[in-house]
Amino acid sequence: MAIRIKDVAEKAGVSTATVSRVLNNDPKIAEKTKKKVLKAIHETGYRMNNVARSLKTSRTRTIGFLAPELVNDFFMTIAQGVEDELKDSGYSLIVCNSNESSHEEEKRIELLAEMCVDGVIIIPSSSRGEHYNRLKNMNIPAVLVDRLVDDFESDAVLVDNLQGAYKAMEYLINKDNSEFGFIGGDLSLSNFRERYEGFCLALEYNNIPKNPDYIKLGDCHIESGYKMMEELMNQPHPPAHIFIANYFMHVGATKYLTSHGYASKAGNQTAPVHIASFDDMTLSPILGFSDLTVSQPMKVMGREAARLLLERISGENEIEENRIVRLETNLVTH
Amino acid sequence: MAIRIKDVAEKAGVSTATVSRVLNNDPKIAEKTKKKVLKAIHETGYRMNNVARSLKTSRTRTIGFLAPELVNDFFMTIAQGVEDELKDSGYSLIVCNSNESSHEEEKRIELLAEMCVDGVIIIPSSSRGEHYNRLKNMNIPAVLVDRLVDDFESDAVLVDNLQGAYKAMEYLINKDNSEFGFIGGDLSLSNFRERYEGFCLALEYNNIPKNPDYIKLGDCHIESGYKMMEELMNQPHPPAHIFIANYFMHVGATKYLTSHGYASKAGNQTAPVHIASFDDMTLSPILGFSDLTVSQPMKVMGREAARLLLERISGENEIEENRIVRLETNLVTH
DNA sequence: CTGTTAGCGCTTTCAA
DNA sequence: TTGAAAGCGCTAACAG
């Protein structure tokens, strides 16, 4: 039905091998033949069948990107970074959704393996990583982004979460060292744990007592942020400053405050709470109650992940050890 | 290197054909043989090579999803809807980014065609659709979502944009029929044009004059929304009510107002402007100055698109005409 | 520089 | 119910 290499060969009066060579930019081909073939390709409207090529070469020139959610600017900005880096490499990205479930994640990985992707970039959906080993068995290189997992070792791109949280806390403490609350995600996830450690360290260093009632752990979603903020504000004496370890929880917390009639900082300084949070997103500037965020270099994270992966795939310099790239965060004031 | 069907066949003491039959749930296979094969599959850790299968069957069981941006909750929620619908069909989704460029879009379509996807769902990046015809040539069914394009006909899933805008305007007008501003995107895009028409119709019907100075057209991004709002507010007599035809422009407009010290509706009604906008997103409730949005059923749009596409792919009932599904919008007050 | 040819791993007639 | 064998469309020795 579709035009095959054979049709082009016949039209150009050459062999299929020659057409294939033209298609693959083989240098040792006569300029004249090349022209002839190119003309035939154009006239027939021939398009490569990548499935056939992949079967032969056992390379698909595709990379899988597995994120816990699609509707998530943080993950998708990282994906965009990956794409940017891949753009000129001839590789294309297959974006998949693990739906925040280890089980779904496992199924997706199987699928990507069956599709014979050349490599995979994963934003882990939990701290469980044992099922990633299927990739190792199949010799498919993987790079983790944002967090590490148990029972699986590979290249990874992370940010300095501890340092980021610490710096933000330092900023808050310098303004006013009263009580500090913390809203965060599951501490079994490496990134959240590190941010919590940064929070604690800053308090310790400044001799500020840590009040357990002020520590609220949820699940890094808007709804959870809302709930955690509610619990915090419903205390007899809520903390004046709150560090939120994740953008979406920050959004949820803001929703709570807004919908309960709290006045934001707009214009006055009588706001009931003062928030600093991890992640600087497009909407961060319009989140009231907050003028400080810890910005992660999302695109760079994606680019780095792609770079590490392409190096593994090309396999030029047999890399033995697992490489962990730690990127710096930036404080952003609004 | 990897285990092939042949290895399994040898282990089980049957032919490759038999293994293949087991793999494909062929009913006419002896229960005993099946058990034997399954055991061998399990013991060898065999995994299907989908590339080889696809070459043979010329079906990849993959669907391409092409959106102008990845970092866009609107597009990604639609993608999520597509995934939801596809979940139990054995098809998987390849999410691609056209980067809001017709040219990139064309390249992506080529790529998807080369990857031999079984169908494509497209959110067009512009009103140009002529390059989509390559899909028709290759007999790859396509479904458009969100907007129509010139020079290409296919199934499509849209919302009733005109009606949505009209309803929102009606709501605003009922509260106070003074001056109305409009901030929107490129009117060559069918969705924005329809929303503009709804805006105009509502004014006409209520005998409210349309002031050309109050009509601002940008490019449906945050920055543009900011700029358009700036232009509106810098007029000697800015309109009191503004309809914004897109969520991201609404965000930008809000950014402008917030960063220029305008007090939002929180608590008082002295806000300088009153905004209604298209799209109801998670953050819509915390956008000040606004208590009304037109909600598009994003997930349903995705599901419908997937449904239409799968019908085309299965090709059971040779559908002749192009089907346009128009979904209703909902007014949401915050 | 170009052609011949042997598969890549799978499915699917056809024959047994 | 199972096996033998012929390809799907492409690439890569190898030979010329």
XYZ file of C-alpha atoms (C1' of nucleotides) in Angstrom:
700
model
C 0.000 0.000 0.000
C 2.550 2.553 1.083
C 5.633 3.195 -1.024
C 8.602 1.081 -0.068
C 12.272 1.422 -0.696
C 11.898 -1.081 -3.495
C 9.531 1.173 -5.417
C 11.973 4.030 -5.172
C 14.806 1.767 -6.313
C 12.870 0.678 -9.382
C 11.894 4.222 -10.265
C 15.495 5.398 -9.938
C 16.899 2.339 -11.666
C 19.178 1.389 -8.779
C 19.220 -1.252 -6.061
C 17.451 -0.980 -2.739
C 20.833 -0.898 -1.052
C 21.693 2.277 -2.899
C 18.476 3.936 -1.884
C 19.108 2.910 1.693
C 22.562 4.444 1.474
C 21.172 7.727 0.243
C 18.614 7.654 3.029
C 21.374 7.164 5.550
C 23.711 9.768 4.119
C 26.367 7.271 3.252
C 29.306 9.387 2.005
C 30.565 6.910 -0.518
C 27.823 7.422 -3.028
C 28.166 9.187 -6.383
C 26.651 12.635 -6.459
C 24.830 11.727 -9.640
C 23.247 8.587 -8.212
C 22.264 10.464 -5.121
C 20.440 13.081 -7.191
C 18.643 10.392 -9.124
C 17.529 8.659 -5.965
C 16.504 11.874 -4.247
C 14.406 12.704 -7.270
C 12.725 9.309 -7.184
C 12.107 9.686 -3.454
C 10.514 13.025 -4.035
C 8.416 11.894 -6.957
C 7.097 8.827 -5.247
C 6.538 10.650 -1.971
C 8.438 7.908 -0.206
C 8.577 7.886 3.594
C 10.823 5.692 5.640
C 9.183 2.900 7.578
C 10.852 3.282 10.920
C 9.438 0.057 12.234
C 11.320 -1.925 9.621
C 14.459 0.076 10.167
C 14.277 -0.430 13.892
C 13.838 -4.137 13.517
C 17.004 -4.271 11.505
C 19.125 -1.863 13.499
C 17.611 -2.577 16.902
C 17.563 1.124 17.632
C 14.323 3.049 17.579
C 15.767 6.496 18.206
C 13.054 7.097 20.703
C 13.311 7.900 24.382
C 10.638 7.280 26.951
C 9.749 9.944 29.491
C 7.767 8.685 32.432
C 6.149 11.180 34.776
C 3.631 10.672 37.579
C 1.237 13.162 35.960
C 0.748 14.974 32.696
C -1.256 17.825 34.151
C 1.687 19.189 36.065
C 3.727 22.160 34.949
C 6.715 21.063 36.972
C 7.006 17.668 35.293
C 6.121 19.001 31.882
C 8.697 21.771 32.075
C 11.289 19.111 32.737
C 9.933 17.189 29.739
C 10.281 20.347 27.691
C 13.906 20.590 28.758
C 14.486 17.024 27.646
C 12.903 17.785 24.297
C 15.028 20.870 23.832
C 18.177 18.866 24.377
C 17.010 16.055 22.135
C 15.927 18.327 19.320
C 19.026 18.060 17.181
C 19.967 14.543 18.093
C 17.468 12.730 15.920
C 15.813 11.247 18.971
C 12.201 11.789 19.788
C 10.426 11.700 23.067
C 7.557 9.494 24.105
C 5.837 11.081 27.067
C 4.065 8.631 29.353
C 2.001 8.916 32.469
C 2.479 6.651 35.456
C -0.543 8.105 37.204
C 1.332 8.226 40.487
C 1.047 4.505 40.815
C 3.913 2.074 41.098
C 1.813 -0.494 39.394
C 0.949 1.716 36.428
C 4.574 2.696 36.305
C 5.593 -0.904 36.007
C 3.144 -1.438 33.173
C 4.427 1.626 31.366
C 7.974 0.463 31.673
C 7.045 -2.896 30.206
C 5.368 -1.090 27.376
C 8.313 1.180 26.691
C 10.571 -1.859 26.756
C 8.327 -3.648 24.294
C 8.375 -0.576 22.093
C 12.148 -0.905 22.208
C 12.899 2.643 23.287
C 16.616 3.326 23.420
C 16.484 4.839 26.886
C 14.171 6.097 29.582
C 13.956 9.181 31.760
C 11.894 8.651 34.870
C 10.430 10.936 37.462
C 9.713 8.288 40.082
C 6.187 8.048 41.413
C 7.278 6.638 44.743
C 10.351 5.573 46.633
C 10.005 2.040 45.299
C 12.351 1.449 42.401
C 12.784 -2.281 42.333
C 10.664 -2.679 39.214
C 13.006 -0.398 37.279
C 15.462 -3.251 37.217
C 13.566 -4.760 34.310
C 15.206 -1.969 32.296
C 18.631 -3.094 33.414
C 17.845 -6.635 32.372
C 16.910 -5.404 28.950
C 19.943 -3.213 28.773
C 17.914 -0.045 28.462
C 19.694 2.852 30.149
C 17.658 4.979 32.557
C 18.061 8.354 34.222
C 16.060 9.392 37.267
C 15.002 12.974 37.792
C 13.862 14.853 40.894
C 14.140 11.984 43.336
C 16.037 8.811 44.090
C 14.467 5.454 44.783
C 15.267 2.345 46.779
C 16.598 -0.816 45.189
C 17.641 0.741 41.907
C 20.812 2.528 40.999
C 21.308 4.675 37.957
C 22.295 8.105 36.731
C 20.157 10.809 38.261
C 19.558 14.537 38.155
C 18.529 16.162 41.401
C 18.579 19.570 42.963
C 20.123 20.508 46.246
C 16.875 20.345 48.153
C 18.370 20.695 51.585
C 20.329 23.768 50.663
C 17.313 25.289 48.895
C 15.061 24.882 51.898
C 17.766 26.118 54.220
C 18.366 29.275 52.210
C 14.666 30.080 52.119
C 14.351 29.556 55.854
C 17.365 31.753 56.458
C 15.641 34.517 54.528
C 12.464 34.128 56.567
C 14.295 33.938 59.863
C 16.277 37.058 59.121
C 13.052 38.989 58.752
C 11.443 37.724 61.893
C 12.334 34.773 64.031
C 9.056 33.778 65.546
C 7.278 30.458 64.951
C 7.710 28.454 61.793
C 5.376 25.935 60.265
C 6.128 23.329 57.658
C 3.833 21.863 55.040
C 5.333 19.093 52.973
C 4.911 15.775 51.249
C 5.684 12.198 52.134
C 9.084 12.086 53.817
C 9.846 8.711 52.305
C 10.411 10.577 49.045
C 14.003 11.744 48.930
C 13.266 15.255 47.748
C 10.715 15.992 50.450
C 12.884 14.464 53.106
C 15.780 16.668 52.087
C 13.644 19.786 52.135
C 12.402 18.905 55.577
C 15.969 18.424 56.737
C 16.849 21.865 55.403
C 13.936 23.317 57.346
C 14.983 21.599 60.555
C 18.618 22.511 60.174
C 17.815 26.185 59.758
C 15.730 26.140 62.920
C 18.420 24.351 64.870
C 21.173 26.619 63.708
C 19.149 29.618 64.808
C 18.068 28.063 68.078
C 14.435 28.193 67.179
C 12.376 25.429 68.770
C 10.552 23.073 66.451
C 6.893 22.702 67.315
C 5.523 19.305 66.182
C 2.054 20.801 65.846
C 3.427 23.046 63.149
C 4.676 20.197 60.976
C 2.065 19.030 58.496
C 2.746 16.267 56.016
C 0.374 15.604 53.132
C 0.726 14.321 49.614
C 1.992 17.170 47.427
C -1.335 18.015 45.830
C -3.492 21.091 45.873
C -6.163 19.457 48.002
C -3.615 18.331 50.525
C -2.081 21.795 50.735
C -5.519 23.166 51.430
C -6.114 20.653 54.184
C -2.720 21.092 55.814
C -3.133 24.856 55.871
C -6.570 24.427 57.366
C -5.146 22.276 60.153
C -2.435 24.817 60.775
C -4.783 27.791 60.907
C -7.289 26.024 63.091
C -4.800 25.801 65.899
C -5.242 28.153 68.832
C -2.008 29.876 67.932
C -1.028 29.334 64.290
C 2.571 29.926 63.189
C 3.301 33.273 61.562
C 5.647 31.833 58.975
C 5.186 28.737 56.904
C 7.548 26.953 54.629
C 5.743 24.870 52.008
C 7.844 22.236 50.314
C 5.948 22.066 47.047
C 4.256 24.413 44.609
C 0.955 22.582 44.415
C 0.597 22.478 48.175
C 1.334 26.174 48.145
C -1.509 26.687 45.708
C -3.838 24.666 47.914
C -2.763 26.560 51.006
C -3.430 29.839 49.222
C -6.829 28.599 48.163
C -7.646 27.904 51.785
C -6.566 31.337 52.936
C -8.310 33.148 50.090
C -11.542 31.270 50.492
C -11.585 31.910 54.212
C -11.390 35.633 53.879
C -7.813 36.154 54.892
C -6.418 39.304 53.352
C -3.248 38.798 51.386
C -0.187 40.933 51.416
C -1.485 43.073 48.561
C -0.840 46.545 49.816
C -0.634 45.882 53.515
C 1.530 43.784 55.771
C -1.224 42.582 58.008
C -1.368 39.168 56.384
C -1.886 36.458 59.003
C 0.827 34.246 57.571
C 3.900 34.666 55.550
C 4.723 31.845 53.157
C 7.851 30.728 51.384
C 7.734 27.716 49.144
C 9.644 25.345 46.958
C 9.293 25.688 43.173
C 8.927 28.899 41.294
C 6.222 28.565 38.677
C 4.529 31.022 36.360
C 1.744 31.568 38.824
C 3.931 31.928 41.900
C 3.965 35.736 41.632
C 0.207 35.978 42.004
C -0.017 33.656 44.967
C -0.741 36.020 47.835
C 0.810 35.683 51.304
C 4.136 34.833 49.717
C 7.041 36.763 48.348
C 9.739 34.119 48.286
C 10.130 30.902 46.356
C 12.921 28.416 45.812
C 13.307 28.029 42.090
C 14.407 24.734 40.618
C 16.067 24.882 37.198
C 13.468 22.606 35.631
C 14.533 22.916 32.020
C 18.156 22.416 32.912
C 17.182 19.331 34.883
C 15.568 17.957 31.742
C 18.502 18.883 29.566
C 20.982 17.289 31.941
C 18.941 14.118 32.114
C 18.847 13.940 28.327
C 22.560 14.555 28.130
C 23.380 11.790 30.592
C 21.069 9.410 28.801
C 22.417 10.108 25.328
C 25.908 9.495 26.634
C 24.827 6.117 27.946
C 23.073 5.254 24.718
C 25.960 6.160 22.486
C 28.042 4.106 24.883
C 31.200 5.724 23.581
C 33.039 5.855 26.833
C 31.804 2.888 28.849
C 30.790 4.705 32.007
C 30.985 2.456 35.016
C 29.763 4.406 37.994
C 26.348 6.008 38.373
C 26.464 9.729 37.992
C 24.393 11.948 40.261
C 24.059 15.527 39.078
C 23.030 17.949 41.816
C 21.839 21.304 40.543
C 21.583 24.481 42.566
C 18.323 26.175 43.393
C 17.726 29.920 43.329
C 15.849 32.135 45.701
C 13.282 34.281 43.898
C 11.515 37.190 45.531
C 8.247 38.499 44.159
C 20.805 -10.855 23.126
C 17.233 -10.571 24.238
C 15.056 -13.662 24.376
C 13.135 -14.290 21.194
C 10.125 -16.320 20.394
C 12.456 -18.992 19.048
C 14.115 -19.487 22.418
C 10.757 -19.950 24.058
C 9.722 -22.423 21.361
C 12.834 -24.512 21.886
C 12.433 -24.487 25.637
C 8.815 -25.568 25.340
C 9.526 -28.063 22.601
C 7.038 -26.513 20.174
C 7.236 -24.388 17.049
C 7.494 -20.617 16.981
C 4.057 -20.526 15.399
C 2.589 -22.174 18.462
C 4.236 -19.714 20.805
C 2.940 -16.884 18.685
C -0.545 -18.332 18.912
C -0.375 -18.496 22.666
C 0.873 -14.944 22.759
C -2.093 -13.853 20.678
C -4.681 -15.855 22.599
C -5.528 -18.025 19.657
C -8.485 -20.155 20.853
C -7.614 -23.239 18.887
C -4.681 -24.277 20.983
C -4.606 -27.250 23.334
C -4.791 -26.301 26.974
C -1.805 -28.513 27.677
C 0.381 -26.925 25.025
C -0.642 -23.517 26.209
C 0.460 -24.313 29.758
C 3.784 -25.606 28.499
C 4.386 -22.464 26.474
C 3.305 -20.134 29.248
C 5.720 -21.894 31.541
C 8.553 -21.467 29.074
C 7.666 -17.806 28.608
C 7.777 -17.288 32.314
C 11.004 -19.172 32.830
C 12.858 -17.425 30.062
C 11.466 -14.023 31.005
C 10.431 -13.530 27.421
C 9.084 -10.146 26.315
C 7.431 -9.489 23.006
C 9.350 -7.402 20.519
C 6.682 -5.008 19.392
C 8.784 -3.653 16.580
C 8.890 -7.008 14.877
C 5.217 -7.591 15.485
C 4.342 -4.207 14.055
C 6.376 -4.833 10.949
C 4.415 -7.960 10.342
C 0.954 -6.737 11.271
C 1.410 -3.126 10.206
C -0.317 -1.974 13.362
C 1.642 -0.436 16.181
C -1.221 0.011 18.636
C 0.041 3.464 19.361
C -1.703 6.784 18.952
C -0.011 10.123 18.526
C -1.164 13.143 20.480
C 0.090 16.438 19.142
C -0.314 19.575 21.236
C 1.144 23.055 20.795
C 2.695 22.930 24.260
C 3.420 20.437 26.983
C 3.503 22.970 29.781
C -0.191 23.695 29.509
C -2.781 22.283 31.852
C -5.535 22.722 29.312
C -3.855 20.607 26.652
C -2.546 18.073 29.131
C -5.939 17.600 30.731
C -7.274 16.760 27.307
C -4.370 14.336 26.887
C -5.292 12.790 30.203
C -8.824 12.299 28.944
C -7.501 10.562 25.864
C -5.376 8.295 28.022
C -8.302 7.447 30.255
C -10.352 6.361 27.271
C -7.473 4.418 25.759
C -6.567 2.647 28.959
C -8.407 -0.589 28.319
C -8.075 -0.658 24.578
C -4.498 -1.861 24.370
C -3.450 1.358 22.699
C -0.855 3.646 24.133
C -0.374 7.329 23.686
C 2.642 9.131 22.333
C 2.492 12.725 23.471
C 4.269 15.176 21.168
C 4.896 18.868 21.196
C 4.450 21.047 18.131
C 5.882 24.047 19.920
C 3.167 26.270 18.491
C 4.826 26.158 15.126
C 3.267 24.897 11.932
C 6.677 23.860 10.793
C 7.462 21.855 13.913
C 4.014 20.411 13.668
C 4.710 19.211 10.183
C 7.932 17.590 11.319
C 6.171 15.868 14.190
C 3.511 14.534 11.897
C 6.162 13.128 9.596
C 7.765 11.505 12.571
C 4.547 10.004 13.848
C 3.847 8.717 10.367
C 7.301 7.188 10.191
C 6.713 5.606 13.564
C 3.598 4.110 12.011
C 1.153 5.250 14.666
C -2.337 3.933 14.031
C -3.974 7.313 14.452
C -3.393 10.876 15.546
C -5.184 13.359 17.770
C -4.210 16.938 17.067
C -4.738 20.208 18.860
C -3.875 22.493 15.946
C -1.203 25.095 16.484
C -2.622 27.457 13.889
C -5.434 27.750 11.393
C -3.253 26.184 8.707
C -4.071 22.527 8.266
C -2.920 21.749 4.778
C 0.067 19.761 6.014
C -2.242 17.401 7.861
C -3.148 15.922 4.511
C 0.010 13.880 4.620
C -1.850 11.776 7.175
C -4.674 11.223 4.734
C -2.214 10.103 2.099
C -0.801 7.586 4.500
C -4.258 6.494 5.544
C -3.711 7.484 9.133
C -6.960 8.685 10.685
C -6.883 11.980 12.560
C -9.151 13.793 14.994
C -8.846 17.501 15.693
C -9.594 18.915 19.121
C -10.371 22.444 20.292
C -10.226 24.135 16.889
C -10.786 23.575 13.217
C -8.309 24.373 10.494
C -8.357 25.404 6.857
C -7.679 22.984 4.043
C -8.153 19.820 6.062
C -11.303 17.955 6.922
C -11.622 15.308 9.564
C -13.474 14.283 12.677
C -13.248 16.921 15.373
C -14.227 17.603 18.958
C -15.066 21.184 19.805
C -17.009 23.067 22.418
C -19.759 25.533 21.813
C -17.531 28.568 22.153
C -20.056 31.104 20.986
C -22.683 29.919 23.405
C -20.169 29.777 26.251
C -19.033 33.348 25.733
C -22.597 34.517 25.310
C -23.750 32.919 28.545
C -20.891 34.477 30.480
C -21.607 37.895 29.018
C -25.265 37.528 29.861
C -24.290 36.924 33.462
C -22.076 39.989 33.543
C -24.619 42.185 31.814
C -27.344 41.150 34.215
C -25.269 42.418 37.085
C -24.368 45.740 35.566
C -24.614 46.867 31.995
C -21.883 49.429 31.709
C -18.826 49.130 29.446
C -17.369 45.803 28.418
C -13.861 45.027 27.362
C -12.613 41.965 25.521
C -9.225 40.333 25.688
C -8.711 37.455 23.329
C -6.438 35.585 20.977
C -5.928 35.539 17.248
C -9.329 35.664 15.566
C -8.113 33.491 12.729
C -8.303 30.600 15.176
C -11.810 29.206 15.095
C -12.242 28.934 18.861
C -11.227 32.520 19.552
C -13.327 33.806 16.704
C -16.371 32.022 18.043
C -15.829 33.395 21.525
C -15.511 36.874 20.117
C -18.744 36.391 18.216
C -20.464 35.340 21.423
C -19.182 38.485 23.105
C -20.408 40.696 20.279
C -23.773 39.003 20.047
C -24.437 39.502 23.744
C -23.666 43.204 23.446
C -25.856 43.598 20.390
C -28.755 41.749 21.903
C -28.620 44.017 24.929
C -28.104 47.178 22.910
C -24.759 47.878 24.458
C -22.383 49.741 22.163
C -19.113 48.036 21.294
C -16.110 50.271 21.867
C -13.203 49.309 19.578
C -10.735 50.656 22.153
C -11.956 47.991 24.520
C -11.167 45.097 22.187
C -7.662 43.754 22.703
C -6.320 40.838 20.729
C -3.107 39.119 21.741
C -1.737 35.615 21.476
C -3.265 33.545 24.266
C -0.278 33.583 26.572
C 0.296 34.965 30.018
C 2.563 37.740 28.781
C 0.036 38.792 26.226
C -2.761 38.871 28.787
C -0.603 41.107 30.938
C 0.047 43.464 28.051
C -3.549 43.601 26.890
C -4.755 44.378 30.381
C -2.121 47.061 30.663
C -3.364 48.678 27.466
C -6.910 48.498 28.694
C -6.158 50.017 32.096
C -3.994 52.753 30.657
C -6.929 54.230 28.836
C -8.449 57.414 30.258
C -11.619 55.512 31.034
C -11.074 51.767 31.290
C -14.026 49.384 30.987
C -15.480 48.111 34.236
C -16.087 44.594 32.944
C -13.775 42.466 30.906
C -14.323 39.179 29.205
C -11.111 37.251 28.680
C -11.266 34.488 26.127
C -8.535 32.297 27.541
C -7.264 31.132 30.905
C -3.638 32.035 30.359
C -4.484 35.557 29.279
C -6.619 35.777 32.395
C -3.623 34.825 34.483
C -1.517 37.460 32.757
C -4.190 40.084 33.217
C -4.406 39.226 36.903
C -0.641 39.494 37.179
C -0.821 42.983 35.768
C -3.509 44.078 38.177
C -1.858 42.481 41.194
C 1.558 43.897 40.426
C 0.114 47.357 39.926
C -1.461 47.525 43.320
C -5.054 47.048 42.349
C -7.018 45.540 45.197
C -8.905 42.404 44.305
C -12.408 41.488 45.209
C -11.311 39.725 48.387
C -13.680 41.117 50.938
C -14.754 44.277 49.216
C -16.452 45.139 45.957
C -14.310 48.120 45.122
C -12.280 46.205 42.565
C -11.561 48.373 39.527
C -12.520 45.658 37.086
C -14.656 42.643 37.051
C -13.441 39.739 34.950
C -15.095 36.689 33.449
C -13.043 34.272 31.422
C -13.001 31.168 29.323
C -11.614 27.950 30.839
C -12.013 26.886 34.394
C -8.726 25.567 35.722
C -7.541 24.518 39.164
C -6.186 27.972 39.816
C -9.175 29.901 38.556
C -10.667 30.220 42.050
C -7.670 32.112 43.364
C -7.495 34.552 40.497
C -8.748 37.784 42.015
C -11.051 40.226 40.195
C -13.031 37.332 38.827
C -15.865 35.176 40.026
C -17.079 33.615 36.797
C -15.495 31.254 34.342
C -16.678 29.240 31.372
C -15.662 25.675 31.980
C -14.770 23.408 29.076
C -15.156 19.665 29.676
C -11.504 18.976 28.925
C -11.364 15.331 29.910
C -14.542 14.574 28.028
C -13.090 16.307 24.980
C -10.141 13.952 25.178
C -12.323 10.911 25.686
C -14.554 11.811 22.774
C -11.574 12.349 20.527
C -10.186 8.955 21.476
C -13.553 7.335 20.895
C -13.908 8.821 17.435
C -10.385 7.814 16.549
C -10.679 4.235 17.739
C -13.838 3.894 15.692
C -11.969 5.041 12.606
C -9.068 2.739 13.329
C -11.170 -0.336 13.858
C -12.881 0.682 10.637
C -15.816 -1.572 11.454
C -18.469 0.653 10.062
C -16.860 2.543 7.200
C -17.793 6.049 8.236
C -18.022 8.361 5.292
C -18.736 11.829 6.588
C -16.603 13.796 9.019
C -18.098 13.949 12.448
C -17.978 17.153 14.454
C -18.776 16.732 18.131
C -19.780 19.968 19.864
C -19.714 19.792 23.633
C -21.452 22.187 25.990
C -19.603 24.521 28.318
C -20.603 25.266 31.900
C -20.657 28.496 33.807
C -18.771 28.243 37.084
C -18.961 30.864 39.795
C -16.263 31.151 42.424
C 30.883 3.282 -5.831
C 26.980 -0.183 -6.391
C 24.400 -4.680 -6.301
C 23.283 -9.220 -4.154
C 21.763 -11.336 -0.392
C 20.807 -12.737 4.206
C 18.385 -11.869 7.881
C 16.130 -8.598 12.228
C 11.597 -11.244 15.246
C 7.329 -11.831 14.406
C 2.656 -13.602 12.207
C 0.070 -16.303 9.147
C -1.178 -18.932 5.364
C -1.033 -23.673 4.000
C -0.461 -28.316 4.724
C -0.318 -32.096 7.716
C -4.347 -28.679 16.903
C 0.364 -27.929 15.318
C 4.510 -27.117 12.167
C 7.040 -25.365 8.030
C 7.990 -21.606 5.571
C 7.316 -17.207 3.466
C 7.714 -12.740 4.087
C 6.756 -7.491 6.491
C 10.651 -3.222 4.818
C 14.838 -2.294 5.902
C 20.246 -2.509 6.528
C 24.868 -4.276 6.253
C 28.249 -7.521 5.023
C 30.397 -9.054 1.127
C 31.539 -9.191 -3.489
C 32.402 -6.962 -7.511
